[in-house]
CSV table of C-alpha atoms in Angstrom, one decimal:
chain,number,residue,atom,x,y,z
A,1,GLY,CA,0.0,0.0,0.0
A,2,SER,CA,0.9,3.7,0.1
A,3,ASP,CA,1.1,4.2,3.9
A,4,PHE,CA,2.4,2.1,6.7
A,5,ALA,CA,1.0,3.6,10.0
A,6,GLY,CA,1.9,7.1,8.8
A,7,VAL,CA,5.1,6.2,6.9
A,8,THR,CA,4.6,7.0,3.3
A,9,LEU,CA,6.5,5.4,0.4
A,10,ALA,CA,8.5,8.6,-0.1
A,11,ASP,CA,9.8,8.6,3.5
A,12,ARG,CA,13.6,8.7,3.4
A,13,SER,CA,13.7,5.8,5.9
A,14,LEU,CA,12.7,3.6,3.0
A,15,ASP,CA,15.5,4.7,0.7
A,16,PRO,CA,17.6,1.7,1.6
A,17,VAL,CA,14.8,-0.6,0.4
A,18,TRP,CA,14.6,1.3,-2.9
A,19,HIS,CA,18.4,1.3,-3.2
A,20,ALA,CA,18.4,-2.5,-2.7
A,21,HIS,CA,15.8,-3.0,-5.4
A,22,GLU,CA,17.9,-0.9,-7.8
A,23,ALA,CA,21.1,-2.7,-6.9
A,24,LEU,CA,19.5,-6.1,-7.3
A,25,GLN,CA,17.6,-5.0,-10.5
A,26,VAL,CA,14.4,-6.4,-9.0
A,27,PRO,CA,11.2,-4.3,-9.4
A,28,ALA,CA,9.2,-3.5,-6.3
A,29,VAL,CA,5.5,-4.5,-6.5
A,30,ILE,CA,3.3,-2.0,-4.7
A,31,HIS,CA,0.1,-3.9,-3.8
A,32,PRO,CA,-2.6,-2.3,-1.6
A,33,ALA,CA,-4.0,-3.9,1.5
A,34,PRO,CA,-7.3,-3.5,3.4
A,35,VAL,CA,-7.2,-0.5,5.7
A,36,GLU,CA,-7.0,-2.5,8.9
A,37,ALA,CA,-3.8,-4.2,7.7
A,38,GLU,CA,-1.6,-1.1,7.5
A,39,ARG,CA,-3.1,1.6,9.7
A,40,PRO,CA,-3.7,1.8,13.5
A,41,ASP,CA,-7.3,1.6,14.6
A,42,ASP,CA,-7.6,5.3,15.3
A,43,THR,CA,-6.4,6.3,11.8
A,44,ARG,CA,-8.4,4.0,9.6
A,45,GLN,CA,-10.2,5.5,6.6
A,46,GLY,CA,-12.5,4.0,4.1
A,47,SER,CA,-15.5,1.8,4.5
A,48,ARG,CA,-15.9,-2.0,5.0
A,49,ARG,CA,-19.5,-1.7,4.0
A,50,PHE,CA,-19.9,-3.3,0.6
A,51,ASP,CA,-16.2,-4.0,0.8
A,52,LEU,CA,-15.6,-0.5,-0.5
A,53,ASP,CA,-12.1,-0.6,1.0
A,54,ILE,CA,-11.1,-3.2,-1.5
A,55,VAL,CA,-13.4,-2.4,-4.4
A,56,ALA,CA,-12.6,1.3,-4.5
A,57,GLY,CA,-10.1,1.8,-1.8
A,58,PHE,CA,-7.4,-0.4,-3.5
A,59,ALA,CA,-7.6,1.7,-6.6
A,60,HIS,CA,-7.4,4.9,-4.5
A,61,ASP,CA,-4.4,3.5,-2.6
A,62,GLU,CA,-2.6,2.5,-5.8
A,63,THR,CA,-3.1,5.9,-7.2
A,64,LEU,CA,-1.8,7.6,-4.1
A,65,ALA,CA,1.2,5.2,-4.2
A,66,VAL,CA,2.1,6.3,-7.7
A,67,ALA,CA,1.7,10.0,-6.8
A,68,GLU,CA,3.8,9.6,-3.6
A,69,LEU,CA,6.6,7.8,-5.6
A,70,ILE,CA,6.7,10.6,-8.1
A,71,TYR,CA,6.0,13.8,-6.1
A,72,GLY,CA,7.9,12.5,-3.0
A,73,GLY,CA,11.0,12.1,-5.2
A,74,VAL,CA,11.5,8.3,-4.9
A,75,LEU,CA,11.7,7.7,-8.6
A,76,ASP,CA,13.8,10.9,-9.0
A,77,ARG,CA,16.3,9.8,-6.4
A,78,HIS,CA,16.4,6.2,-7.7
A,79,PRO,CA,16.5,6.3,-11.5
A,80,ARG,CA,17.1,2.6,-11.9
A,81,LEU,CA,14.2,1.7,-9.6
A,82,ARG,CA,11.3,-0.1,-11.4
A,83,ILE,CA,7.9,-0.1,-9.7
A,84,HIS,CA,5.0,-2.4,-10.7
A,85,VAL,CA,1.5,-1.4,-9.6
A,86,PRO,CA,-1.3,-4.0,-10.0
A,87,HIS,CA,-4.9,-3.5,-11.0
A,88,GLY,CA,-3.9,-1.1,-13.8
A,89,GLY,CA,-2.2,1.3,-11.3
A,90,GLY,CA,-5.6,2.3,-9.8
A,91,THR,CA,-6.6,5.5,-11.6
A,92,ALA,CA,-3.0,6.7,-12.0
A,93,PRO,CA,-2.8,6.1,-15.8
A,94,TYR,CA,-6.1,8.0,-16.3
A,95,LEU,CA,-4.8,10.9,-14.1
A,96,LYS,CA,-1.3,11.0,-15.6
A,97,GLY,CA,-2.0,14.2,-17.4
A,98,ARG,CA,-3.3,15.9,-14.2
A,99,MET,CA,-0.3,14.7,-12.2
A,100,ALA,CA,2.1,16.2,-14.8
A,101,THR,CA,0.1,19.4,-15.0
A,102,ALA,CA,0.2,19.7,-11.2
A,103,LEU,CA,4.0,19.6,-11.3
A,104,ALA,CA,4.1,22.3,-13.9
A,105,ARG,CA,1.5,24.6,-12.5
A,106,ARG,CA,1.1,24.1,-8.7
A,107,PRO,CA,3.4,26.3,-6.6
A,108,TRP,CA,4.8,23.2,-4.8
A,109,GLY,CA,5.6,21.5,-8.1
A,110,ARG,CA,7.9,23.9,-9.8
A,111,GLY,CA,11.5,22.7,-9.4
A,112,LEU,CA,10.4,19.8,-7.2
A,113,LEU,CA,12.1,17.1,-9.3
A,114,GLY,CA,15.3,16.9,-11.1
A,115,ARG,CA,14.1,14.8,-14.0
A,116,PRO,CA,11.2,15.1,-16.4
A,117,PHE,CA,7.8,13.7,-15.4
A,118,ASP,CA,7.7,11.3,-18.4
A,119,GLU,CA,11.1,9.9,-17.5
A,120,LEU,CA,9.9,9.1,-14.0
A,121,TRP,CA,6.6,7.7,-15.3
A,122,SER,CA,8.5,5.3,-17.5
A,123,GLN,CA,9.8,3.6,-14.3
A,124,LEU,CA,6.3,2.3,-13.7
A,125,SER,CA,4.5,-0.7,-15.0
A,126,PHE,CA,1.0,-2.0,-14.5
A,127,ASP,CA,-1.0,-5.2,-14.8
A,128,CYS,CA,-4.1,-5.5,-16.9
A,129,LEU,CA,-6.5,-6.7,-14.2
A,130,VAL,CA,-8.9,-3.7,-14.6
A,131,GLY,CA,-12.3,-5.3,-14.9
A,132,THR,CA,-13.5,-4.3,-18.4
A,133,ARG,CA,-12.3,-4.6,-22.0
A,134,GLU,CA,-12.6,-0.8,-22.4
A,135,ALA,CA,-10.4,-0.1,-19.4
A,136,MET,CA,-7.9,-2.7,-20.5
A,137,ARG,CA,-7.8,-1.2,-24.1
A,138,PHE,CA,-7.2,2.3,-22.6
A,139,LEU,CA,-4.4,1.0,-20.3
A,140,ILE,CA,-2.5,-0.9,-23.1
A,141,ALA,CA,-3.0,1.9,-25.6
A,142,SER,CA,-1.9,4.7,-23.2
A,143,GLU,CA,1.0,2.9,-21.4
A,144,GLY,CA,2.2,0.4,-24.1
A,145,SER,CA,2.5,-3.3,-24.0
A,146,ASP,CA,6.1,-3.1,-22.8
A,147,ARG,CA,4.8,-1.7,-19.5
A,148,VAL,CA,1.4,-3.5,-19.1
A,149,MET,CA,1.4,-7.2,-18.3
A,150,LEU,CA,-1.0,-10.0,-17.4
A,151,GLY,CA,-2.7,-9.9,-14.1
A,152,THR,CA,-5.0,-12.5,-12.6
A,153,ASN,CA,-5.1,-11.8,-8.9
A,154,PHE,CA,-4.7,-15.5,-8.4
A,155,ALA,CA,-6.7,-16.7,-5.4
A,156,GLY,CA,-8.0,-13.3,-4.7
A,157,TRP,CA,-11.7,-12.4,-4.5
A,158,ASP,CA,-11.5,-10.9,-8.0
A,159,GLN,CA,-9.4,-13.6,-9.7
A,160,ASP,CA,-10.0,-13.3,-13.4
A,161,ASP,CA,-9.9,-16.6,-15.2
A,162,GLY,CA,-10.9,-15.0,-18.5
A,163,VAL,CA,-8.2,-12.3,-18.7
A,164,VAL,CA,-6.0,-14.1,-21.2
A,165,GLU,CA,-8.9,-14.4,-23.7
A,166,ARG,CA,-10.0,-10.8,-23.1
A,167,VAL,CA,-6.5,-9.6,-24.0
A,168,ARG,CA,-6.6,-11.7,-27.2
A,169,GLU,CA,-10.1,-10.4,-28.0
A,170,LEU,CA,-8.9,-6.7,-27.9
A,171,GLY,CA,-7.6,-7.2,-31.5
A,172,PHE,CA,-4.2,-5.5,-31.0
A,173,ASP,CA,-1.3,-6.4,-33.2
A,174,PRO,CA,0.1,-9.8,-32.2
A,175,SER,CA,3.3,-8.3,-30.9
A,176,ILE,CA,1.3,-6.1,-28.5
A,177,THR,CA,-0.8,-9.0,-27.3
A,178,ALA,CA,2.4,-11.1,-26.8
A,179,GLY,CA,3.9,-8.3,-24.8
A,180,VAL,CA,0.9,-8.1,-22.4
A,181,LEU,CA,0.6,-11.9,-22.2
A,182,GLY,CA,4.2,-12.5,-21.1
A,183,ALA,CA,7.0,-10.7,-22.9
A,184,SER,CA,6.7,-7.5,-20.8
A,185,ALA,CA,6.8,-9.5,-17.5
A,186,THR,CA,9.7,-11.6,-18.8
A,187,ALA,CA,11.7,-8.4,-19.5
A,188,LEU,CA,10.7,-6.5,-16.4
A,189,PHE,CA,11.5,-9.3,-14.0
A,190,GLY,CA,14.5,-10.6,-15.9
A,191,LEU,CA,13.0,-14.0,-16.5
A,192,PRO,CA,14.4,-16.5,-19.0
A,193,ASN,CA,12.5,-16.7,-22.3
A,194,ALA,CA,10.3,-19.7,-22.5
């Protein structure tokens, strides 16, 4: 998730973790958790009613994680760090333009980072477990098949047994489909080719 009892992903105390991921060339996977798993009782936010903490809260947490990693300077300080965010990165890919605009126009954003926003964004990857074909199409088209990979949420409440077929049905060029279905994960995680 994006917050561990008040310690955000951009907290400098986590820099040794990010440095280790860089040194080992192992991407960090930022996965959300239910509110009670990461926050003390008196600071919990969200709603357990209708499981909103996992249905909408996870996407919110993933979006905050991406913003924290960018605005908090983690990706700027660690240029070789790769971050993978499941569930399509929450709403972050959809809000990418607003995030970049904030850096350019908000008073706190000017001069905040040493590298361009697009360069930092390129350190992120996402999985395609987003729920609908339309959302999946947007994610792949906007982020590229080299940074979007298969996601199933195996053994989770939202495990998607039909995701492979949905990726194929999108009608992308075979090289794009191959990227999402395995080539991008193989490259990102340094796996041997099958």
